[in-house]
Every structure is written in structure tokens, then in C-alpha cells.
Coordinates of C-alpha atoms and ligand atoms in Angstrom, one line a residue:
M99 CA -13.2 -27.7 39.9
L100 CA -12.6 -26.5 36.6
N101 CA -9.4 -25.1 35.7
V102 CA -9.1 -23.4 32.2
V103 CA -5.5 -22.1 30.7
I104 CA -6.1 -19.5 28.3
F105 CA -3.0 -19.4 26.3
G106 CA -2.0 -17.2 23.2
P107 CA 0.8 -14.6 21.9
P108 CA 0.7 -11.1 23.4
G109 CA -2.0 -9.4 21.9
S110 CA -4.1 -12.8 21.0
G111 CA -7.3 -11.6 23.5
K112 CA -6.4 -13.7 26.6
G113 CA -7.6 -11.0 28.5
T114 CA -11.2 -9.7 26.8
Q115 CA -12.0 -13.5 26.5
S116 CA -11.3 -14.2 30.2
E117 CA -13.6 -11.2 30.9
R118 CA -16.2 -13.2 29.0
I119 CA -15.6 -16.9 30.6
I120 CA -15.7 -15.3 34.3
E121 CA -19.3 -13.6 33.3
N122 CA -20.4 -16.8 31.7
F123 CA -18.7 -19.4 33.8
G124 CA -18.3 -18.0 37.1
L125 CA -14.8 -18.7 36.9
T126 CA -12.0 -16.7 39.2
H127 CA -9.2 -14.8 37.1
I128 CA -6.0 -15.0 37.5
S129 CA -3.5 -13.0 35.6
T130 CA 0.2 -12.8 36.1
G131 CA 0.5 -9.5 34.1
D132 CA -2.1 -7.8 36.2
I133 CA -0.2 -9.5 39.5
L134 CA 2.9 -8.0 38.0
R135 CA 1.5 -4.4 36.9
K136 CA -0.1 -4.0 40.6
E137 CA 3.6 -5.1 42.1
I138 CA 4.8 -2.1 39.8
C139 CA 2.0 0.4 40.9
A140 CA 2.8 -0.5 44.4
G141 CA 6.8 0.5 44.2
S142 CA 7.4 -3.1 45.7
D143 CA 10.9 -5.1 45.3
L144 CA 9.1 -7.3 42.8
G145 CA 7.3 -4.4 41.1
K146 CA 10.8 -2.9 40.4
L147 CA 12.2 -6.3 39.2
A148 CA 9.0 -6.7 37.2
K149 CA 9.2 -3.3 35.5
S150 CA 12.9 -3.7 34.4
L151 CA 12.0 -6.9 33.1
I152 CA 8.4 -6.1 31.5
D153 CA 9.8 -2.8 29.8
K154 CA 12.4 -5.1 27.9
G155 CA 9.8 -7.8 26.9
Q156 CA 11.5 -10.6 28.9
L157 CA 10.1 -13.0 31.2
V158 CA 9.6 -12.7 35.0
P159 CA 12.1 -15.8 36.3
D160 CA 9.8 -18.9 36.4
E161 CA 10.8 -19.3 40.5
T162 CA 9.3 -15.7 41.0
I163 CA 6.2 -16.3 39.4
I164 CA 5.3 -19.9 40.6
E165 CA 5.9 -18.6 44.1
I166 CA 3.2 -15.6 43.7
L167 CA 0.9 -18.4 41.8
E168 CA 1.3 -20.7 44.7
K169 CA 0.2 -17.9 47.2
K170 CA -2.6 -17.0 45.1
L171 CA -3.8 -20.4 45.0
D172 CA -3.7 -20.7 48.8
T173 CA -5.9 -17.4 48.8
L174 CA -8.9 -19.1 47.0
N175 CA -11.8 -20.6 48.5
N176 CA -15.3 -21.4 47.1
T177 CA -14.4 -21.2 44.0
K178 CA -16.0 -23.2 40.8
G179 CA -12.7 -23.2 39.3
V180 CA -9.6 -20.6 37.7
I181 CA -8.9 -19.1 34.7
F182 CA -5.3 -19.0 34.0
D183 CA -4.1 -15.9 32.0
G184 CA -0.4 -15.3 31.4
F185 CA 0.9 -18.5 32.8
P186 CA 2.2 -20.7 32.1
R187 CA 4.6 -19.4 30.2
T188 CA 7.5 -21.5 30.1
V189 CA 7.2 -25.3 29.9
D190 CA 8.7 -25.0 33.7
Q191 CA 5.5 -22.8 34.7
A192 CA 3.4 -25.6 33.0
A193 CA 5.2 -28.3 35.2
A194 CA 5.2 -26.6 38.5
L195 CA 1.2 -25.6 37.7
K196 CA 0.0 -29.6 37.2
K197 CA 2.1 -30.3 40.4
M198 CA 0.5 -27.6 42.5
L199 CA -2.7 -28.4 41.4
N200 CA -2.3 -32.0 41.7
S201 CA -1.1 -31.3 45.3
R202 CA -4.5 -30.1 45.7
G203 CA -6.6 -32.9 44.0
Q204 CA -7.2 -31.1 41.0
D205 CA -5.2 -30.7 37.6
V206 CA -5.8 -28.6 34.6
N207 CA -9.0 -29.7 32.4
I208 CA -8.2 -27.9 29.2
M209 CA -5.9 -25.3 27.8
L210 CA -7.5 -22.7 25.0
N211 CA -4.7 -21.7 22.5
L212 CA -5.6 -18.4 20.8
E213 CA -4.8 -18.3 17.4
V214 CA -3.6 -15.1 15.7
D215 CA -1.2 -14.1 12.8
R216 CA 1.6 -12.1 13.7
E217 CA 1.0 -9.1 12.1
E218 CA -2.8 -9.0 13.3
L219 CA -0.6 -9.0 17.0
I220 CA 1.4 -6.2 16.3
D221 CA -1.3 -4.3 15.0
R222 CA -3.7 -4.9 18.0
L223 CA -0.6 -4.1 20.4
L224 CA 0.1 -1.0 18.9
K225 CA -3.5 -0.2 18.6
R226 CA -4.0 -0.9 22.4
G227 CA -0.7 1.3 23.0
Q228 CA -2.8 4.0 21.9
V229 CA -4.7 4.0 25.0
S230 CA -3.4 1.2 27.7
G231 CA -0.6 3.8 28.7
R232 CA 1.5 0.3 29.1
S233 CA 5.1 1.1 28.8
D234 CA 5.6 -2.6 26.8
D235 CA 2.9 -1.8 24.1
N236 CA 5.2 -0.2 21.6
L237 CA 6.9 -1.5 18.7
E238 CA 10.4 -2.4 20.0
T239 CA 9.1 -4.2 22.8
I240 CA 6.2 -5.9 21.2
E241 CA 8.6 -7.1 18.7
Q242 CA 10.9 -8.5 21.4
R243 CA 7.6 -9.7 23.3
I244 CA 6.7 -12.1 20.3
K245 CA 10.2 -13.3 19.7
V246 CA 10.0 -14.4 23.6
Y247 CA 6.8 -15.9 23.2
E248 CA 8.0 -17.9 20.2
K249 CA 11.0 -19.3 21.9
Q250 CA 10.1 -19.6 25.2
T251 CA 6.0 -20.2 25.5
A252 CA 5.2 -21.7 22.6
P253 CA 6.4 -24.6 23.6
V254 CA 3.8 -24.8 26.1
I255 CA 1.8 -26.4 23.4
D256 CA 3.4 -29.3 23.1
F257 CA 3.1 -29.9 26.7
Y258 CA -0.4 -29.6 27.1
K259 CA -0.8 -31.7 23.6
S260 CA 0.6 -34.6 26.0
E261 CA -1.5 -33.7 28.4
G262 CA -4.6 -34.6 26.2
I263 CA -6.3 -31.3 27.1
Y264 CA -5.3 -28.9 24.1
H265 CA -7.8 -27.0 22.4
P266 CA -6.9 -24.5 19.7
I267 CA -9.4 -21.6 19.1
K268 CA -9.7 -19.2 15.9
G269 CA -8.6 -16.1 17.6
T270 CA -9.5 -13.5 14.6
G271 CA -12.9 -12.0 13.9
E272 CA -15.9 -11.1 16.0
I273 CA -15.2 -10.8 19.7
D274 CA -18.3 -12.6 20.3
A275 CA -17.8 -15.0 17.9
I276 CA -14.4 -15.7 19.6
F277 CA -16.1 -16.5 22.7
S278 CA -18.4 -18.8 21.2
R279 CA -16.0 -21.0 20.3
I280 CA -14.4 -20.7 23.5
A281 CA -17.3 -21.6 25.2
E282 CA -18.5 -24.4 23.2
A283 CA -14.8 -26.1 23.6
I284 CA -15.5 -25.7 27.8
S285 CA -19.4 -26.4 27.7
A286 CA -18.3 -29.7 25.9
L287 CA -16.2 -31.0 29.0
A288 CA -19.3 -31.3 31.7
Ligands
ADP252 P1 0.6 -9.8 27.2 O1 0.1 -11.3 26.8 O2 -0.2 -8.8 26.5 O3 2.3 -10.0 27.1 P2 0.5 -10.1 30.2 O4 0.0 -8.9 30.9 O5 0.4 -11.4 30.4 O6 0.6 -9.7 28.8 O7 2.2 -9.9 30.5 C1 2.9 -9.0 30.9 C2 4.6 -9.1 30.8 O8 4.4 -9.2 32.2 C3 5.0 -10.5 29.9 O9 5.6 -9.5 29.0 C4 6.0 -10.7 31.0 O10 7.3 -9.8 31.2 C5 5.4 -10.2 32.5 N1 4.5 -12.1 32.6 C6 3.2 -11.9 33.0 N2 3.1 -13.4 33.5 C7 4.3 -14.0 33.2 C8 4.7 -15.4 33.6 N3 4.0 -16.4 33.8 N4 6.1 -15.6 33.6 C9 6.9 -14.7 33.4 N5 6.6 -13.5 32.7 C10 5.2 -13.1 33.4

């Protein structure tokens, strides 16, 4: 099993690069943002809670997101591995993920941190907002999401540094060039 965490601030290209990783390495994609957006569309209680928080640029509570993950992992069979996109977003989520995988005889094999500076993030997300229709891609919410990232999510970097599986990736330039750097890091594991 190959378990990859794709990490980075909002707008760093996690979703875009996940698509290429899936195509090239045959992994299963788990995006907590996509799962929450589906719940919002379905109008479920979880969706209602998620919408109220996402629109403010805040995180969904750890217990809720960890429960979602646990259920999702139980539905997987016959997979080569998973790419975790948008999770973990807090140190508690990272510790919970380790526990969940360890209890299944697995672990995270590599954490890829897409590094992009703040100005470019805002620029990309504002552009995406013009086509995505995502209610959180507006300047006020984007700034809040980046703040939440810096305070609650960035500490996850140290967690994976201490696990010895941290890989920073330059997240700017051509999409293909970024993917080449990612592919090289993943291939080096085998
Ligand atoms: P982005 O990385 O562009 O911000 P995502 O689609 O990953 O977008 O997430 C959108 C929103 O969904 C987040 O701002 C947050 O409110 C919520 N969310 C997604 N994943 C998590 C998570 N692991 N923990 C808490 N909240 C989450």
C-alpha cells in the first residue's frame, strides 16, 4: 500500500496534482473538501454544518471529519493506496490518521507539501472563483482560509517532519513540471 498525503495551503494545487497522481500511480483519491461539498449538495445535516463553516473559511470539527475518514477507509478494498487531499488539516487529524492506518497495518508513506507564496495563492483562488462557483472563493473568505491554514494547519508540517516522511515540493511554475517533481519523490519510495 502506498499512502500519500498531499498538503499545502488553499490554492496550492492539491486537487490538480491529485488527479495526475491518481492517473499515474493508480491511487484512490480521498478529498475531504469534495466529500463535504457532496453533503452540501445533498442537503444533509452534515452538509448544513459544513456549509456554515466553509462559507466562513473555518474548519469542520476534527471529530466530524475523522469519523468521515474512518467510514471512507472502511469502504476501500483492492486499492494500491490512497491519496489524502485536504486531510489532515490539524495535528489531531494527523495523529488520528496515523492511528487509523496503523490499526490496518499501514502508515502514511510520504507527505508532499506544495509550497506557494501567499500572493499567488490569493491570485489563483480569485481566478478559480470566477469559474468554480465555490462560495468560499471570494477575497474575504480566502484571507480567512489562509489565516486558518497558518494557525491550525501549518503545524502538521512538523508532525510529518518528525515522522521522517516530509517532502517539500516547489508548487509554482508549469503544472507538468510540478507533477514531475512529485512523481520523482513518489518513485524514489519504491
Ligand atoms: P482548499 O484546500 O482549496 O481550501 P478544500 O476543498 O480542501 O479546499 O476544503 C474546503 C473547505 O472544507 C475548508 O476550508 C474547510 O472548511 C473544509 N474542510 C476540508 N477538509 C477539511 C478537514 N480535513 N478538516 C476540517 N475542515 C475541512
